[in-house]
Tab-separated table of C-alpha atoms in Angstrom:
chain	number	residue	atom	x	y	z
A	1	MET	CA	0.188	-11.228	-0.789
A	2	GLY	CA	-0.450	-9.179	2.363
A	3	ALA	CA	-3.304	-7.270	0.699
A	4	TRP	CA	-4.812	-10.536	-0.562
A	5	ARG	CA	-4.715	-12.168	2.881
A	6	ALA	CA	-6.272	-9.110	4.545
A	7	HIS	CA	-9.136	-9.203	2.030
A	8	VAL	CA	-9.824	-12.937	2.381
A	9	GLN	CA	-9.620	-12.772	6.173
A	10	GLY	CA	-12.100	-9.884	6.176
A	11	ARG	CA	-9.805	-7.549	8.069
A	12	ARG	CA	-11.329	-4.193	8.726
A	13	ARG	CA	-8.206	-2.302	7.670
A	14	ARG	CA	-7.191	-3.490	4.209
A	15	TRP	CA	-5.872	-1.995	1.010
A	16	LYS	CA	-5.366	-2.595	-2.693
A	17	VAL	CA	-3.218	-0.937	-5.356
A	18	ARG	CA	-4.010	-1.447	-9.022
A	19	THR	CA	-3.570	0.091	-12.421
A	20	ARG	CA	-6.664	0.213	-14.571
A	21	LEU	CA	-6.759	0.646	-18.338
A	22	TYR	CA	-9.945	1.563	-20.185
A	23	ALA	CA	-8.973	0.169	-23.587
A	24	GLU	CA	-11.719	1.874	-25.612
A	25	ASP	CA	-10.486	5.402	-24.826
A	26	GLY	CA	-6.917	4.826	-23.605
A	27	LEU	CA	-7.631	6.199	-20.123
A	28	CYS	CA	-5.278	4.721	-17.542
A	29	ARG	CA	-5.239	5.254	-13.783
A	30	VAL	CA	-3.433	4.086	-10.697
A	31	GLU	CA	-5.988	3.392	-7.969
A	32	VAL	CA	-5.398	2.908	-4.268
A	33	LYS	CA	-8.294	1.530	-2.259
A	34	THR	CA	-8.227	1.555	1.531
A	35	LYS	CA	-10.727	1.041	4.318
A	36	ASP	CA	-11.352	3.807	6.809
A	37	GLY	CA	-11.813	3.286	10.559
A	38	ARG	CA	-15.516	2.430	10.063
A	39	GLY	CA	-14.745	-0.151	7.359
A	40	ALA	CA	-15.957	1.980	4.431
A	41	THR	CA	-13.959	1.795	1.180
A	42	VAL	CA	-12.090	4.944	0.178
A	43	LYS	CA	-10.695	5.088	-3.381
A	44	TYR	CA	-8.036	7.458	-4.692
A	45	ALA	CA	-7.021	7.678	-8.359
A	46	LEU	CA	-4.250	9.264	-10.398
A	47	LYS	CA	-4.414	9.518	-14.197
A	48	ILE	CA	-1.272	8.165	-15.890
A	49	PRO	CA	-0.218	7.565	-19.513
A	50	ALA	CA	-1.626	4.341	-21.001
A	51	ALA	CA	1.935	3.159	-21.703
A	52	GLU	CA	2.469	2.936	-17.911
A	53	TYR	CA	-0.352	0.428	-17.401
A	54	GLY	CA	0.728	-2.382	-15.092
A	55	ARG	CA	3.653	-0.472	-13.586
A	56	LEU	CA	4.218	1.908	-10.692
A	57	THR	CA	6.467	4.456	-12.344
A	58	ALA	CA	8.239	7.514	-10.921
A	59	GLN	CA	4.986	9.465	-11.348
A	60	ALA	CA	2.755	6.880	-9.644
A	61	ALA	CA	4.986	5.659	-6.802
A	62	PRO	CA	4.901	8.855	-4.678
A	63	PHE	CA	1.103	8.973	-5.035
A	64	VAL	CA	0.786	5.346	-3.860
A	65	ASP	CA	3.249	5.925	-1.000
A	66	ALA	CA	1.370	9.007	0.234
A	67	ILE	CA	-2.032	7.282	0.262
A	68	LEU	CA	-0.769	4.115	1.964
A	69	ASP	CA	1.143	6.160	4.550
A	70	ARG	CA	-1.938	8.278	5.295
A	71	ALA	CA	-3.949	5.064	5.782
A	72	GLY	CA	-1.325	3.633	8.150
A	73	VAL	CA	-0.291	0.852	5.768
A	74	PRO	CA	3.420	0.066	6.342
A	75	VAL	CA	4.157	-0.711	2.673
A	76	THR	CA	5.795	1.358	-0.068
A	77	ALA	CA	5.357	1.204	-3.850
A	78	LYS	CA	8.860	-0.208	-4.346
A	79	GLU	CA	7.852	-3.262	-2.262
A	80	LEU	CA	4.904	-4.029	-4.553
A	81	SER	CA	4.902	-6.206	-7.652
A	82	ALA	CA	2.170	-7.189	-10.089
A	83	SER	CA	0.322	-10.263	-8.849
A	84	ALA	CA	-2.355	-10.737	-11.524
A	85	GLU	CA	-4.089	-9.101	-14.452
A	86	VAL	CA	-7.882	-9.128	-14.611
A	87	ARG	CA	-9.529	-8.442	-17.994
A	88	TYR	CA	-13.195	-8.055	-18.811
A	89	VAL	CA	-15.713	-6.236	-20.961
A	90	ARG	CA	-18.098	-4.076	-18.931
A	91	ALA	CA	-21.495	-2.574	-19.564
A	92	ALA	CA	-22.659	-0.037	-16.987
A	93	LEU	CA	-26.247	1.085	-16.480
A	94	ALA	CA	-27.171	4.090	-14.320
A	95	ASP	CA	-30.462	4.682	-12.515
A	96	LEU	CA	-30.252	8.426	-11.911
A	97	GLU	CA	-33.605	8.573	-10.151
A	98	HIS	CA	-32.514	6.144	-7.425
A	99	GLY	CA	-28.796	7.004	-7.430
A	100	SER	CA	-27.700	3.470	-8.261
A	101	ARG	CA	-25.940	1.641	-11.043
A	102	VAL	CA	-25.533	-1.873	-12.355
A	103	THR	CA	-22.394	-3.241	-13.982
A	104	LEU	CA	-22.270	-6.382	-16.108
A	105	ASP	CA	-18.805	-7.906	-16.602
A	106	GLY	CA	-18.394	-10.525	-19.316
A	107	THR	CA	-15.521	-12.314	-21.075
A	108	LEU	CA	-13.826	-12.116	-17.676
A	109	SER	CA	-10.380	-13.638	-17.250
A	110	CYS	CA	-7.584	-13.456	-14.696
A	111	HIS	CA	-3.973	-14.031	-15.731
A	112	ARG	CA	-1.024	-14.945	-13.518
A	113	GLY	CA	2.189	-16.055	-15.178
A	114	ASP	CA	1.293	-18.654	-17.792
A	115	ARG	CA	-2.044	-19.574	-16.181
A	116	THR	CA	-5.514	-18.202	-16.843
A	117	ALA	CA	-8.822	-18.508	-15.009
A	118	ALA	CA	-11.847	-17.478	-17.086
A	119	LEU	CA	-15.551	-17.070	-16.463
A	120	ASP	CA	-17.484	-19.615	-18.496
A	121	PRO	CA	-18.828	-18.247	-21.814
A	122	GLY	CA	-22.408	-17.047	-21.657
A	123	HIS	CA	-22.086	-15.848	-18.041
A	124	VAL	CA	-21.669	-12.346	-16.654
A	125	LEU	CA	-20.991	-10.987	-13.206
A	126	ILE	CA	-23.674	-8.502	-12.182
A	127	GLU	CA	-22.894	-5.932	-9.526
A	128	THR	CA	-25.338	-3.419	-8.146
A	129	LYS	CA	-24.007	-0.265	-6.503
A	130	GLY	CA	-26.046	2.308	-4.687
A	131	GLY	CA	-27.328	3.384	-1.330
A	132	THR	CA	-28.168	1.425	1.783
A	133	ARG	CA	-31.665	0.534	0.563
A	134	PRO	CA	-32.241	-1.966	-2.263
A	135	ALA	CA	-32.621	-0.255	-5.635
A	136	PRO	CA	-35.106	-1.426	-8.294
A	137	ALA	CA	-32.334	-3.499	-9.917
A	138	ASP	CA	-31.744	-5.321	-6.613
A	139	ARG	CA	-35.458	-6.064	-6.236
A	140	LEU	CA	-35.671	-7.252	-9.862
A	141	LEU	CA	-32.723	-9.633	-9.403
A	142	LEU	CA	-34.149	-10.969	-6.132
A	143	GLY	CA	-37.492	-11.531	-7.873
A	144	MET	CA	-35.671	-13.624	-10.482
A	145	GLY	CA	-34.145	-15.769	-7.733
A	146	VAL	CA	-30.689	-14.215	-8.016
A	147	ARG	CA	-29.158	-14.014	-4.553
A	148	PRO	CA	-26.315	-11.603	-3.748
A	149	VAL	CA	-22.844	-13.030	-3.170
A	150	SER	CA	-19.782	-11.138	-1.997
A	151	LEU	CA	-17.184	-11.687	-4.701
A	152	SER	CA	-13.944	-10.071	-5.850
A	153	LYS	CA	-12.703	-10.792	-9.373
A	154	TYR	CA	-9.124	-10.487	-8.130
A	155	ILE	CA	-9.654	-12.879	-5.206
A	156	VAL	CA	-11.358	-15.457	-7.455
A	157	GLY	CA	-8.486	-15.326	-9.917
A	158	GLN	CA	-5.795	-15.597	-7.272
A	159	SER	CA	-7.601	-18.459	-5.544
A	160	LEU	CA	-7.828	-20.456	-8.753
A	161	LEU	CA	-4.326	-19.681	-10.027
A	162	THR	CA	-2.136	-19.691	-6.903
A	163	PRO	CA	-1.792	-23.112	-5.237
A	164	GLY	CA	-1.861	-23.204	-1.462
A	165	LEU	CA	-3.580	-19.889	-0.785
A	166	PRO	CA	-6.292	-20.091	1.871
A	167	ASP	CA	-9.453	-18.752	0.308
A	168	ASN	CA	-12.360	-19.021	2.752
A	169	ASP	CA	-14.511	-21.021	0.304
A	170	VAL	CA	-13.962	-18.683	-2.659
A	171	ARG	CA	-12.444	-21.522	-4.696
A	172	ARG	CA	-15.541	-23.711	-4.223
A	173	LEU	CA	-17.812	-20.883	-5.353
A	174	ALA	CA	-15.579	-19.950	-8.301
A	175	ARG	CA	-15.271	-23.475	-9.656
A	176	ALA	CA	-18.990	-23.478	-10.436
A	177	HIS	CA	-18.509	-21.070	-13.381
A	178	PHE	CA	-14.759	-20.585	-13.922
A	179	THR	CA	-12.241	-22.746	-15.756
A	180	THR	CA	-8.457	-22.662	-15.589
A	181	ALA	CA	-5.968	-23.240	-18.385
A	182	ALA	CA	-2.211	-23.279	-18.896
A	183	ASN	CA	-2.327	-20.846	-21.812
A	184	PRO	CA	-3.924	-17.396	-21.732
A	185	VAL	CA	-7.394	-17.076	-23.202
A	186	PRO	CA	-7.407	-14.925	-26.374
A	187	LEU	CA	-8.742	-11.438	-25.730
A	188	PRO	CA	-11.837	-10.143	-27.476
A	189	GLU	CA	-11.199	-7.591	-30.194
A	190	ARG	CA	-11.026	-4.066	-28.795
A	191	ILE	CA	-13.461	-1.754	-30.498
A	192	PRO	CA	-12.984	2.006	-29.924
A	193	ALA	CA	-15.929	3.896	-28.475
A	194	ALA	CA	-18.010	5.821	-31.001
């Protein structure tokens, strides 16, 4: 929970370790995200077999240890355990002219033990990524009255599913469009990419 607390408290030096599976093509990676001295996110990734999704195996652990050590994080892979699983279907749009992209995440759910928090049907999370200046997508969203909000899918899920965690108002924001349940939400059918 150290990584979670650092994120919620807005600490300048924070980190995250995750495995990510792209179901449509079977690509799986271990990712380590850290913040540098200026507060910018630095992401490192290692491709692993899809069968290792959700675990830090003998191949992944040394990679994680090296990155965390280099970032000055006093944690090793053997001290880590899975805290949640976030699932979603993503569409990504690229604006090559302006060097930006937009991602739309739907059928979003977060699972922890036998509990699930899910984004209400008919809603998507929209994230714009690009340079320091607003891209056309940002201006379009602002023109539609959509205001930016800092939000982490992982933090929302943990806040809704783990009693007693301080969350700096994330829970209040999440309850507007997320529901929780005792049984996992069925996953959408996985359709291979064409």
